[in-house]
Each structure stands twice: as structure tokens, then as C-alpha cells.
Coordinates of C-alpha atoms in Angstrom, one line a residue:
X251 CA -1.9 -49.9 -24.3
X252 CA 1.2 -49.5 -26.6
X253 CA 1.7 -45.9 -25.6
X254 CA 1.5 -46.6 -21.9
X255 CA 3.8 -49.5 -22.2
X256 CA 6.3 -47.5 -24.2
X257 CA 6.1 -44.6 -21.7
X258 CA 6.7 -46.9 -18.7
X259 CA 9.7 -48.5 -20.4
X260 CA 11.5 -45.3 -21.3
X261 CA 15.2 -46.0 -20.7
X262 CA 16.4 -43.1 -18.5
X263 CA 19.9 -43.3 -19.9
X264 CA 18.6 -42.6 -23.4
X265 CA 16.4 -39.6 -22.6
X266 CA 18.1 -36.7 -24.4
X267 CA 18.7 -33.4 -22.8
X268 CA 16.4 -31.8 -25.4
X269 CA 13.6 -34.1 -24.4
X270 CA 14.3 -33.4 -20.8
X271 CA 14.1 -29.6 -21.4
X272 CA 10.9 -30.0 -23.3
X273 CA 9.4 -32.1 -20.5
X274 CA 10.5 -29.5 -17.9
X275 CA 9.0 -26.7 -19.9
X276 CA 5.6 -28.6 -20.2
X277 CA 5.7 -29.3 -16.4
X278 CA 6.5 -25.6 -15.6
X279 CA 3.6 -24.5 -17.7
X280 CA 1.3 -27.0 -16.0
X281 CA 2.6 -25.9 -12.6
X282 CA 1.9 -22.3 -13.5
X283 CA -1.7 -23.1 -14.6
X284 CA -2.4 -25.2 -11.5
X285 CA -1.0 -22.6 -9.1
X286 CA -2.8 -19.8 -10.8
X287 CA -6.1 -21.3 -9.6
X288 CA -4.9 -21.1 -5.9
X289 CA -3.4 -17.6 -6.3
X290 CA 0.1 -19.1 -6.4
X291 CA -0.1 -20.2 -2.7
X292 CA 1.8 -23.3 -1.8
X293 CA 1.1 -24.3 1.8
X294 CA 4.4 -26.1 2.3
X295 CA 7.1 -25.3 -0.3
X296 CA 9.0 -28.4 0.7
X297 CA 6.1 -30.5 -0.5
X298 CA 5.3 -28.5 -3.6
X299 CA 5.3 -31.6 -5.9
X300 CA 2.8 -33.4 -3.7
X301 CA 0.7 -30.3 -3.6
X302 CA 0.7 -30.0 -7.4
X303 CA -0.3 -33.6 -7.7
X304 CA -3.2 -33.1 -5.4
X305 CA -4.3 -30.0 -7.4
X306 CA -4.1 -32.1 -10.5
X307 CA -6.1 -35.0 -8.9
X308 CA -9.0 -32.5 -8.6
X309 CA -9.0 -32.2 -12.4
X310 CA -8.0 -35.7 -13.4
X311 CA -6.8 -38.8 -11.6
X312 CA -5.0 -40.0 -14.8
X313 CA -3.4 -36.6 -15.2
X314 CA -2.2 -36.7 -11.6
X315 CA -0.7 -40.1 -12.3
X316 CA 1.1 -38.8 -15.4
X317 CA 2.3 -35.7 -13.5
X318 CA 3.7 -37.9 -10.7
X319 CA 5.4 -40.2 -13.2
X320 CA 6.9 -37.3 -15.2
X321 CA 8.3 -35.7 -12.0
X322 CA 9.8 -39.1 -11.0
X323 CA 11.3 -39.5 -14.5
X324 CA 13.0 -36.1 -14.2
X325 CA 14.3 -36.9 -10.8
X326 CA 15.7 -40.2 -12.1
X327 CA 17.4 -38.4 -15.0
X328 CA 18.9 -35.8 -12.7
X329 CA 20.3 -38.5 -10.5
X330 CA 21.5 -40.6 -13.4
X331 CA 23.4 -37.7 -14.9
X332 CA 25.2 -37.2 -11.6
X333 CA 25.9 -40.8 -10.9
X334 CA 26.8 -42.1 -14.4
X335 CA 30.1 -40.3 -14.8
X336 CA 31.1 -41.3 -11.3
X337 CA 30.2 -44.9 -12.1
X338 CA 32.2 -44.8 -15.3
X339 CA 35.2 -43.4 -13.4
X340 CA 35.0 -46.2 -10.8
X341 CA 34.9 -48.9 -13.6
X342 CA 37.9 -47.2 -15.3
X343 CA 39.9 -47.0 -12.1
X344 CA 39.1 -50.6 -11.2
X345 CA 40.3 -51.7 -14.7
X346 CA 43.5 -49.7 -14.2
X347 CA 44.1 -51.2 -10.7
X348 CA 43.6 -54.7 -12.1
X349 CA 46.1 -54.0 -14.9
X350 CA 48.6 -52.6 -12.4
X351 CA 48.1 -55.6 -10.1
X352 CA 48.5 -58.0 -13.0
X353 CA 51.8 -56.3 -14.0
X354 CA 53.2 -56.7 -10.5
X355 CA 52.4 -60.4 -10.5

């Protein structure tokens, strides 16, 4: 229970790039092994993740859940790394605008 709780409460902003790379490497290896069994055929490349999850479900329902969760974590990290600098910039610009407005008044 402790492991699952800890896994579900991973703060995305604290996930290091090293950990992200390791997770990507593990998932790439898993993907390679899953696709090897179907001769590397992906019916719809746009839905590759869903297909991999379905292939994993045939082996393990829990494994499929972990795969889905891991893919979602990586997507969140990717979005966070794009959005966070922009959010920080907005906060800084708002503070500068407030200071400038206060100086004018």
C-alpha cells in the first residue's frame, strides 16, 4: 500500500530529468518487447499508446495500469516543463507591472 500511495503522489515538478530518462528507457524497452510479439505492427500509429496498453493487458491487468500511469506521468512532465517557465514569466511580468503601476500612483 505504501509503494502505491507513494507512486500516486509523485510530485511532477520534482521528477528529475534523470528519473524521466530512466523511465523513458524502461518504457522503450517494454514497447520493443511488446511489439516484437506482433512483428512490430501497430494498426493505427496515432493510437500507439492505447495499442501498447491493450497488448500489456493480455499479459497483466496490473501491468497495463502501471504502463498507462507511467505514460501519463511522462506526458504531465513534458507539459509541465513547457508550461512552468511560461508561468514563471507571467508571474514576474505581473509583479513588474504592479510595481510600475504603484510608482505611477
